[in-house]
Coordinates of C-alpha atoms and ligand atoms in Angstrom, one line a residue:
M65 CA 29.4 -8.6 36.4
P66 CA 32.6 -9.5 38.4
K67 CA 35.5 -7.4 37.0
D68 CA 37.4 -10.5 35.8
Q69 CA 34.6 -11.1 33.2
K70 CA 34.2 -7.6 32.0
Q71 CA 34.9 -7.0 28.2
W72 CA 37.1 -3.9 28.2
D73 CA 37.0 -1.7 25.0
W74 CA 40.6 -2.6 24.3
Q75 CA 39.7 -6.2 23.9
Q76 CA 37.2 -5.6 21.1
D77 CA 39.3 -5.5 17.9
T78 CA 41.7 -8.3 17.1
H79 CA 44.6 -9.1 14.7
P80 CA 45.7 -12.6 13.3
A81 CA 48.2 -14.5 15.4
V82 CA 51.1 -16.5 14.5
L83 CA 52.6 -19.7 16.0
Y84 CA 49.4 -21.9 16.6
S85 CA 47.9 -25.0 15.5
S86 CA 44.1 -25.6 15.0
R87 CA 42.7 -28.8 16.1
P88 CA 39.6 -30.8 14.7
D89 CA 37.5 -30.1 17.9
G90 CA 37.6 -26.3 17.2
T91 CA 40.2 -25.6 19.9
V92 CA 43.5 -23.9 19.0
Q93 CA 46.9 -24.5 20.6
C94 CA 49.2 -21.5 20.9
H95 CA 52.9 -22.1 20.6
L96 CA 54.3 -18.7 21.4
S97 CA 55.1 -19.5 25.1
P98 CA 56.0 -23.0 26.6
R99 CA 52.5 -22.8 28.3
N100 CA 51.1 -24.2 25.0
C101 CA 47.6 -23.2 26.0
V102 CA 44.8 -25.1 24.4
I103 CA 42.0 -22.5 23.9
R104 CA 38.4 -23.1 23.4
P105 CA 36.3 -21.1 20.9
G106 CA 35.5 -17.8 22.5
S107 CA 38.1 -18.2 25.2
V108 CA 41.5 -16.6 26.0
G109 CA 44.8 -18.1 26.9
F110 CA 46.7 -17.7 30.3
C111 CA 47.9 -14.4 29.2
R112 CA 44.3 -13.1 28.4
V113 CA 45.6 -11.5 25.3
R114 CA 45.4 -14.3 22.8
A115 CA 41.9 -15.8 22.0
N116 CA 40.3 -18.4 19.9
R117 CA 37.8 -16.6 17.5
G118 CA 36.0 -19.2 15.2
G119 CA 38.9 -21.7 15.4
E120 CA 41.6 -19.1 14.7
L121 CA 44.1 -17.8 17.1
V122 CA 43.9 -13.9 17.3
T123 CA 45.8 -11.4 19.5
L124 CA 43.8 -8.7 21.4
N125 CA 46.7 -6.4 22.0
Y126 CA 48.1 -5.6 18.6
G127 CA 49.2 -2.0 18.5
K128 CA 47.7 -1.5 22.1
S129 CA 50.2 0.0 24.4
V130 CA 50.8 1.9 27.5
A131 CA 52.2 5.4 26.7
M132 CA 55.4 5.3 24.8
T133 CA 58.1 6.7 27.1
E134 CA 61.6 8.1 26.5
E135 CA 64.1 6.6 29.0
T136 CA 67.7 5.7 28.9
I137 CA 69.0 2.1 28.0
E138 CA 70.3 1.8 31.6
T139 CA 66.6 1.5 32.5
E140 CA 66.6 -1.9 30.9
A141 CA 69.4 -3.5 32.7
C142 CA 71.5 -3.0 29.6
Y143 CA 74.8 -1.5 30.5
H144 CA 77.0 -2.8 27.6
Y145 CA 75.3 -1.5 24.6
A146 CA 75.5 2.3 23.8
P147 CA 75.9 3.4 27.4
G148 CA 73.6 6.4 28.1
A149 CA 71.6 6.0 24.8
R150 CA 68.2 7.4 24.8
I151 CA 65.5 4.6 24.3
L152 CA 61.9 4.7 23.3
S153 CA 60.1 2.1 25.7
M154 CA 57.1 0.4 24.5
G155 CA 55.1 -1.7 26.8
N156 CA 51.7 -3.5 26.3
I157 CA 49.1 -5.6 28.0
G158 CA 49.3 -9.2 29.4
C159 CA 52.0 -11.7 30.4
M160 CA 52.6 -15.4 29.9
M161 CA 53.6 -15.5 33.7
N162 CA 52.1 -14.0 36.9
C163 CA 54.9 -13.5 39.4
D164 CA 53.6 -12.8 42.7
Y165 CA 56.0 -9.8 43.2
C166 CA 55.4 -8.2 39.7
H167 CA 56.4 -4.5 39.6
N168 CA 54.1 -4.0 36.6
W169 CA 51.1 -6.1 37.5
Q170 CA 48.7 -3.3 36.5
T171 CA 49.5 -3.9 32.9
S172 CA 50.9 -7.4 32.9
Q173 CA 47.9 -8.9 34.4
A174 CA 45.1 -8.1 31.9
R175 CA 42.3 -8.1 34.3
Y176 CA 43.6 -5.1 35.9
V177 CA 44.3 -3.0 32.8
E178 CA 42.0 0.0 32.5
D179 CA 41.0 1.5 29.2
R180 CA 42.4 4.9 30.2
S181 CA 45.9 3.3 30.3
V182 CA 45.6 1.9 26.7
H183 CA 47.0 3.9 23.8
Y184 CA 46.8 2.9 20.2
Y185 CA 49.9 2.9 17.8
T186 CA 50.7 1.6 14.4
P187 CA 54.2 0.4 13.7
E188 CA 54.8 3.4 11.5
Q189 CA 53.9 5.9 14.4
V190 CA 56.5 4.1 16.7
V191 CA 59.2 4.2 14.2
E192 CA 58.4 7.8 13.3
S193 CA 58.4 9.0 16.8
A194 CA 61.9 7.5 17.4
L195 CA 63.2 9.0 14.2
E196 CA 61.8 12.5 14.7
R197 CA 63.4 12.6 18.2
G198 CA 66.8 11.2 17.2
I199 CA 66.3 8.0 19.5
Q200 CA 68.4 5.1 18.2
V201 CA 66.9 2.3 20.3
I202 CA 63.3 0.9 20.6
S203 CA 62.9 -1.0 23.8
W204 CA 60.2 -3.7 24.0
T205 CA 59.6 -3.8 27.7
Y206 CA 57.6 -3.4 31.0
N207 CA 54.7 -6.1 31.3
D208 CA 56.4 -8.6 28.9
P209 CA 57.0 -8.2 25.2
V210 CA 56.6 -12.0 24.4
V211 CA 52.9 -11.7 24.4
W212 CA 53.1 -8.7 21.9
H213 CA 54.8 -10.9 19.3
E214 CA 52.9 -10.0 16.1
F215 CA 53.3 -6.2 16.8
V216 CA 57.0 -6.4 18.0
L217 CA 58.0 -8.3 14.8
D218 CA 56.2 -5.8 12.4
T219 CA 57.4 -2.6 14.2
A220 CA 60.9 -3.9 14.9
R221 CA 61.3 -5.0 11.2
L222 CA 60.3 -1.5 10.1
A223 CA 62.6 0.0 12.7
R224 CA 65.5 -2.0 11.4
Q225 CA 64.9 -0.8 7.9
H226 CA 65.3 2.7 9.2
G227 CA 68.6 1.9 10.9
L228 CA 67.1 1.7 14.5
V229 CA 68.2 -0.9 17.2
N230 CA 65.7 -3.2 18.9
L231 CA 66.0 -4.2 22.7
F232 CA 63.9 -6.9 24.0
K233 CA 63.5 -6.8 27.8
S234 CA 61.8 -9.9 29.0
A235 CA 61.3 -12.8 31.4
F236 CA 61.7 -14.7 28.1
Y237 CA 59.3 -17.6 28.9
I238 CA 59.0 -18.2 25.1
S239 CA 59.2 -21.3 22.8
L240 CA 62.1 -21.7 20.6
E241 CA 60.0 -21.0 17.5
G242 CA 59.1 -17.6 19.0
A243 CA 62.8 -17.0 19.9
K244 CA 63.8 -17.9 16.4
E245 CA 61.5 -15.3 14.9
L246 CA 62.7 -12.6 17.2
C247 CA 66.3 -13.4 16.3
D248 CA 65.4 -11.8 12.7
V249 CA 64.6 -8.5 14.1
I250 CA 66.0 -8.0 17.7
D251 CA 69.6 -6.9 18.5
I252 CA 69.7 -6.9 22.2
F253 CA 68.1 -9.3 24.7
S254 CA 68.1 -8.2 28.4
I255 CA 66.7 -11.3 30.0
S256 CA 65.2 -11.3 33.6
L257 CA 66.0 -14.6 35.2
K258 CA 63.8 -15.1 38.2
S259 CA 65.8 -17.7 40.0
M260 CA 67.8 -20.9 39.3
D261 CA 65.3 -23.0 41.1
P262 CA 62.6 -24.8 39.1
T263 CA 60.4 -25.0 42.2
F264 CA 60.6 -21.2 42.7
Y265 CA 59.6 -20.7 39.1
K266 CA 56.6 -22.8 39.4
R267 CA 55.4 -21.6 42.7
V268 CA 56.1 -17.8 42.4
T269 CA 56.2 -17.0 38.7
K270 CA 53.8 -19.7 37.4
G271 CA 56.5 -20.4 34.7
Q272 CA 59.2 -22.9 34.2
L273 CA 62.9 -22.4 34.5
Q274 CA 64.3 -24.6 31.7
P275 CA 62.6 -23.0 28.7
V276 CA 63.9 -19.6 30.0
L277 CA 67.4 -21.0 30.0
D278 CA 67.0 -22.7 26.5
A279 CA 65.8 -19.6 24.9
T280 CA 68.4 -17.4 26.5
K281 CA 71.2 -19.6 25.3
Y282 CA 69.5 -19.9 21.8
V283 CA 69.7 -16.1 21.2
F284 CA 73.2 -16.0 22.7
D285 CA 74.4 -18.6 20.4
R286 CA 73.0 -16.7 17.5
G287 CA 75.3 -13.7 18.3
K288 CA 72.8 -11.5 20.0
H289 CA 73.9 -9.0 22.7
V290 CA 72.7 -10.5 26.0
E291 CA 72.6 -9.3 29.6
V292 CA 71.2 -11.2 32.4
S293 CA 69.4 -9.6 35.4
S294 CA 67.9 -11.1 38.4
L295 CA 65.5 -9.3 40.8
L296 CA 66.6 -10.4 44.3
V297 CA 63.5 -10.7 46.4
T298 CA 64.1 -10.5 50.2
D299 CA 64.4 -14.0 51.7
A300 CA 63.0 -15.6 48.5
N301 CA 66.0 -15.9 46.0
D302 CA 68.7 -13.5 47.5
S303 CA 70.9 -16.1 48.9
E304 CA 74.8 -16.5 48.1
A305 CA 73.8 -20.0 46.9
D306 CA 71.3 -18.4 44.4
A307 CA 73.9 -15.9 43.1
R308 CA 76.6 -18.7 42.7
K309 CA 74.2 -20.9 40.8
L310 CA 73.2 -18.1 38.5
S311 CA 76.8 -17.0 37.8
R312 CA 77.9 -20.7 37.1
W313 CA 75.1 -21.1 34.5
V314 CA 76.1 -17.8 32.9
L315 CA 79.7 -18.9 32.8
D316 CA 79.1 -22.5 31.5
E317 CA 76.4 -21.8 29.0
L318 CA 77.1 -18.0 27.8
S319 CA 80.2 -16.2 28.6
P320 CA 82.1 -14.5 31.4
D321 CA 81.6 -11.3 29.3
V322 CA 77.8 -11.3 29.7
P323 CA 76.9 -8.7 32.2
V324 CA 75.1 -9.9 35.1
H325 CA 72.7 -7.5 37.2
F326 CA 71.4 -8.1 40.6
V327 CA 68.4 -5.8 40.9
R328 CA 66.8 -4.6 44.3
F329 CA 63.1 -5.4 44.8
H330 CA 60.4 -3.1 46.0
P331 CA 57.2 -4.5 47.6
D332 CA 54.4 -4.7 45.2
Y333 CA 51.5 -6.8 44.0
K334 CA 51.0 -9.7 46.2
Y335 CA 54.3 -9.2 48.1
T336 CA 53.5 -5.9 49.7
Q337 CA 54.4 -7.3 53.2
V338 CA 57.9 -8.2 52.1
D339 CA 60.6 -5.6 52.8
R340 CA 62.9 -4.1 50.2
T341 CA 66.1 -6.2 49.6
P342 CA 68.8 -5.2 52.0
V343 CA 71.6 -3.6 49.9
E344 CA 74.2 -5.9 51.7
R345 CA 72.7 -8.9 50.2
L346 CA 72.9 -7.4 46.7
E347 CA 76.5 -6.6 47.3
R348 CA 77.2 -10.0 48.7
A349 CA 75.6 -11.6 45.5
R350 CA 77.9 -9.3 43.4
E351 CA 80.9 -10.5 45.3
V352 CA 79.9 -14.1 44.8
A353 CA 79.6 -13.6 41.0
L354 CA 82.7 -11.7 40.6
A355 CA 84.6 -14.5 42.5
E356 CA 83.1 -17.2 40.3
G357 CA 84.6 -15.4 37.2
I358 CA 81.8 -13.1 36.0
R359 CA 83.6 -10.1 34.6
Y360 CA 81.0 -7.5 34.7
C361 CA 78.4 -7.5 37.5
Y362 CA 76.1 -4.6 38.6
L363 CA 73.5 -3.6 41.2
G364 CA 70.3 -2.2 40.0
N365 CA 67.9 0.1 41.8
V366 CA 70.6 1.4 44.1
Y367 CA 72.1 4.8 44.4
D368 CA 75.3 6.1 45.7
N369 CA 77.1 2.6 45.1
E370 CA 80.1 2.0 43.1
A371 CA 78.7 -1.2 41.8
T372 CA 76.7 0.7 39.4
N373 CA 79.9 1.7 37.5
S374 CA 81.7 -0.5 34.8
F375 CA 85.4 -1.4 35.6
C376 CA 87.9 -2.7 33.3
P377 CA 88.3 -6.3 34.4
Y378 CA 92.0 -6.3 33.6
C379 CA 93.3 -3.1 35.1
G380 CA 90.5 -1.9 37.2
T381 CA 89.9 1.5 35.7
V382 CA 86.4 2.9 35.8
V383 CA 85.4 2.9 32.1
V384 CA 81.7 4.0 32.4
E385 CA 80.5 6.1 35.5
R386 CA 76.9 5.9 36.3
Y387 CA 74.5 7.5 38.8
G388 CA 70.9 6.4 38.7
L389 CA 70.1 6.2 35.0
I390 CA 72.7 8.5 33.8
A391 CA 75.8 6.9 32.2
R392 CA 79.1 8.6 31.2
P393 CA 81.6 6.4 29.1
V394 CA 84.6 8.0 30.6
G395 CA 87.3 5.2 29.9
L396 CA 86.3 3.7 26.7
T397 CA 88.0 4.2 23.1
E398 CA 85.7 4.4 20.1
E399 CA 86.7 0.7 19.5
S400 CA 85.4 -0.2 23.0
N401 CA 88.9 -0.8 24.4
C402 CA 89.9 0.3 27.9
R403 CA 91.6 3.8 27.6
T404 CA 94.1 2.8 30.3
C405 CA 95.3 -0.8 29.5
D406 CA 94.0 -0.8 25.7
R407 CA 92.4 -4.3 26.3
P408 CA 89.2 -5.0 24.3
L409 CA 86.2 -4.8 26.5
A410 CA 82.7 -6.2 26.0
F411 CA 80.9 -3.0 24.9
Q412 CA 79.1 -2.2 21.8
L413 CA 78.9 1.4 20.9
L414 CA 76.5 3.2 18.6
P415 CA 77.5 6.3 16.4
K416 CA 76.3 9.6 17.7
P417 CA 72.5 10.0 16.8
Q418 CA 71.6 12.4 14.0
T419 CA 70.1 15.6 15.2
A420 CA 66.3 15.3 14.9
G421 CA 65.9 18.3 12.7
L422 CA 62.6 19.6 14.2
N423 CA 61.5 23.2 13.8
I424 CA 61.6 24.2 17.4
V425 CA 60.2 27.5 18.4
E426 CA 62.1 29.1 21.3
V427 CA 60.0 30.6 24.1
P428 CA 61.7 33.4 26.3
D429 CA 62.5 32.2 29.8
S430 CA 60.1 34.7 31.3
D431 CA 57.2 32.9 29.6
L432 CA 58.2 29.5 31.1
S433 CA 56.2 28.1 34.0
G434 CA 58.1 26.0 36.5
T435 CA 56.8 22.8 38.3
D436 CA 59.0 21.3 41.0
H437 CA 59.1 17.6 41.9
E438 CA 61.1 16.5 44.9
W439 CA 62.6 13.1 45.5
R440 CA 61.3 11.2 48.5
G441 CA 63.0 8.4 50.3
D442 CA 63.6 5.6 47.8
V443 CA 61.6 7.2 45.0
K444 CA 64.2 8.9 42.9
A445 CA 62.9 8.9 39.4
V446 CA 59.6 10.3 37.8
H447 CA 57.9 9.8 34.5
I448 CA 56.9 13.3 33.3
E449 CA 54.0 13.4 30.8
V450 CA 53.6 16.5 28.7
S451 CA 50.6 17.2 26.3
S452 CA 50.6 20.3 24.2
E453 CA 47.9 22.6 22.9
A454 CA 50.5 25.1 21.7
P455 CA 50.3 25.9 18.0
A456 CA 54.1 25.1 17.3
T457 CA 56.8 22.7 18.7
H458 CA 58.3 23.8 21.8
E459 CA 60.9 22.3 24.3
V460 CA 60.2 21.3 27.9
I461 CA 63.3 21.9 30.0
V462 CA 64.3 19.8 33.1
R463 CA 66.7 21.3 35.5
V464 CA 68.3 20.1 38.8
L465 CA 66.5 21.2 42.0
G466 CA 68.7 21.8 45.0
G467 CA 72.2 20.8 45.8
A468 CA 75.5 22.1 44.2
S469 CA 74.1 21.7 40.7
N470 CA 70.8 23.7 41.5
G471 CA 69.4 25.0 38.2
R472 CA 71.7 22.9 35.9
E473 CA 69.8 21.9 32.8
I474 CA 69.6 18.0 32.4
K475 CA 67.1 17.5 29.6
R476 CA 65.4 19.1 26.8
V477 CA 62.5 17.4 25.2
P478 CA 60.5 18.8 22.2
V479 CA 56.8 18.6 22.3
M480 CA 54.8 18.9 19.0
P481 CA 51.4 20.5 18.7
G482 CA 48.7 18.2 19.9
A483 CA 51.1 15.6 21.1
Q484 CA 51.2 13.8 24.4
Y485 CA 54.8 12.4 25.4
R486 CA 56.2 10.7 28.5
F487 CA 59.8 10.8 29.5
I488 CA 61.9 9.9 32.6
A489 CA 63.9 12.2 34.8
C490 CA 65.9 10.9 37.8
K491 CA 68.2 11.9 40.6
S492 CA 71.4 12.9 39.1
A493 CA 73.8 13.5 42.0
T494 CA 73.9 12.7 45.7
D495 CA 72.9 16.0 46.9
D496 CA 70.0 17.0 44.5
R497 CA 66.6 17.3 45.8
G498 CA 64.5 16.9 42.7
V499 CA 63.8 18.4 39.3
T500 CA 62.2 21.6 38.0
I501 CA 60.2 21.3 34.9
Q502 CA 60.0 24.3 32.9
T503 CA 57.1 24.4 30.3
P504 CA 56.0 26.9 27.7
P505 CA 52.5 28.4 27.5
G506 CA 49.9 25.6 26.4
V507 CA 52.0 22.6 27.5
H508 CA 50.5 20.7 30.5
V509 CA 52.5 18.4 32.8
S510 CA 51.4 15.3 34.7
M511 CA 54.0 13.3 36.8
Y512 CA 54.1 9.7 38.0
E513 CA 56.6 8.6 40.5
V514 CA 58.9 5.7 39.3
Y515 CA 59.5 3.2 42.1
D516 CA 62.4 1.4 40.4
R517 CA 63.7 1.1 36.8
A518 CA 61.4 -0.6 34.2
H519 CA 58.5 0.2 36.5
F520 CA 55.6 1.8 34.6
P521 CA 53.5 3.9 36.9
T522 CA 49.8 4.5 36.2
D523 CA 49.0 6.8 39.2
T524 CA 49.8 10.5 38.8
V525 CA 51.4 12.1 41.9
L526 CA 48.1 13.9 42.5
Q527 CA 46.3 10.6 42.9
I528 CA 48.7 9.4 45.6
K529 CA 47.0 9.6 49.0
H530 CA 49.4 7.4 51.0
S531 CA 53.0 8.4 51.5
S532 CA 54.9 5.1 51.2
D533 CA 58.3 5.5 49.4
A534 CA 58.5 1.6 49.2
V535 CA 55.1 0.3 48.1
P536 CA 53.3 1.9 45.1
E537 CA 49.9 3.3 45.8
A538 CA 48.1 0.8 43.4
A539 CA 49.5 -2.1 45.4
L540 CA 48.3 -0.6 48.6
R541 CA 44.8 -0.2 47.1
L542 CA 44.9 -3.8 45.8
R543 CA 45.7 -5.0 49.4
G544 CA 43.1 -2.7 50.8
A545 CA 40.5 -4.3 48.6
G546 CA 41.8 -7.7 49.7
R547 CA 42.5 -8.9 46.2
A548 CA 46.4 -9.4 46.6
Ligands
LIG722 S1 51.3 -16.7 24.8 FE1 51.6 -18.4 26.3 S2 50.1 -17.9 27.9 FE2 49.5 -16.8 26.0 S3 48.0 -18.0 24.9 FE3 50.1 -18.5 24.1 S4 50.8 -20.2 25.2 FE4 49.1 -19.4 26.3

């Protein structure tokens, strides 16, 4: 049977869907995304995760997720809400678009999803995991959370009841009905705007521009925290005219205080022959945006560049210093004013998180094993997945490897007995070489190189045979198989 037609285990159980209408001929029409798929009995929609079963629309991905992963809020192109906050990232399966350069195609395009990548969670488990680790923000991210609508609503509602914040990182090709339901539970929208050219949308993303703009304006007008990012793909949407058009739309329809992020592309999926975006083009796009009147404009997926810092737009002071995914709010008051000129700035801060209160059993240094991971070329972050057979809760410690900060501790992550947990570590200074992960007896480590932020890798470093620091292994395999 061709792989496209194979029924994977994860597709077997279903959950009732919302936002659809039934038609007399037995078909159903889904109203979640502007695609408005009409689905015949036994078939699936464009996203392959919403199906017609007996004249009713069901979801195939309720509670089905990639491994939950602890990251920082900067991963999500969100720089003005709780800078430096830890987030629990949740990604699922499927997408209402199919961008030719997708960085998460192994999960966004359901036909490539392998059962081994699918984890099963209940809303209660997700919320409990965030609470027990003292994480304040749940991020709905990666492939695209639009097609996880029912699970997002149920979990985000529960999360809110426990005082947590919900972040929705999305291409936001969603109907206004869908956006309206999200407004009840989501606090932050980080919108990935692919281009301001309708033809580009149609040709490269298989979506449409106008519904994305409408939905973004809709949530902004309802008082939600909105940040806009645009992945600048080399020679495709990285011109000065593109940056100007995007900036003018943000200024006209949203606000000069909405942060704009220009993000560097890495070759992936069907765009493996396209080079990484030259940093000078990202810098030029930022200059254009600032000249147009955008107050806060950032570059993403670049290191050692001052355009990752936040500056007070009135006096020029650095108010948040960033390196990679690490943020230090150095110039903000508790009221989000600039410490130097006291003008109010467009930041939202969260109170310090409660300590998790876990019963952590210390292990002497002499019993810890060290695993080194070195950065190579443009790959400067890693997902570390730990699983524990230990009888008690222990901590995994991450330290800087090399450079002036060699040995400095940058992270401590508790691992409960029997648990599997993923978290990110990234380059933290110009001269560090990598990280050392110190684990107690009974705790096992796997590592996955992260090519860029919000990229969910599925190959461990041990599975990597090629050595490209620009194109992930899976995309090279796809190209080798002639399927890209
Ligand atoms: S979410 Fe969009 S792509 Fe999926 S079935 Fe509904 S209308 Fe179609």
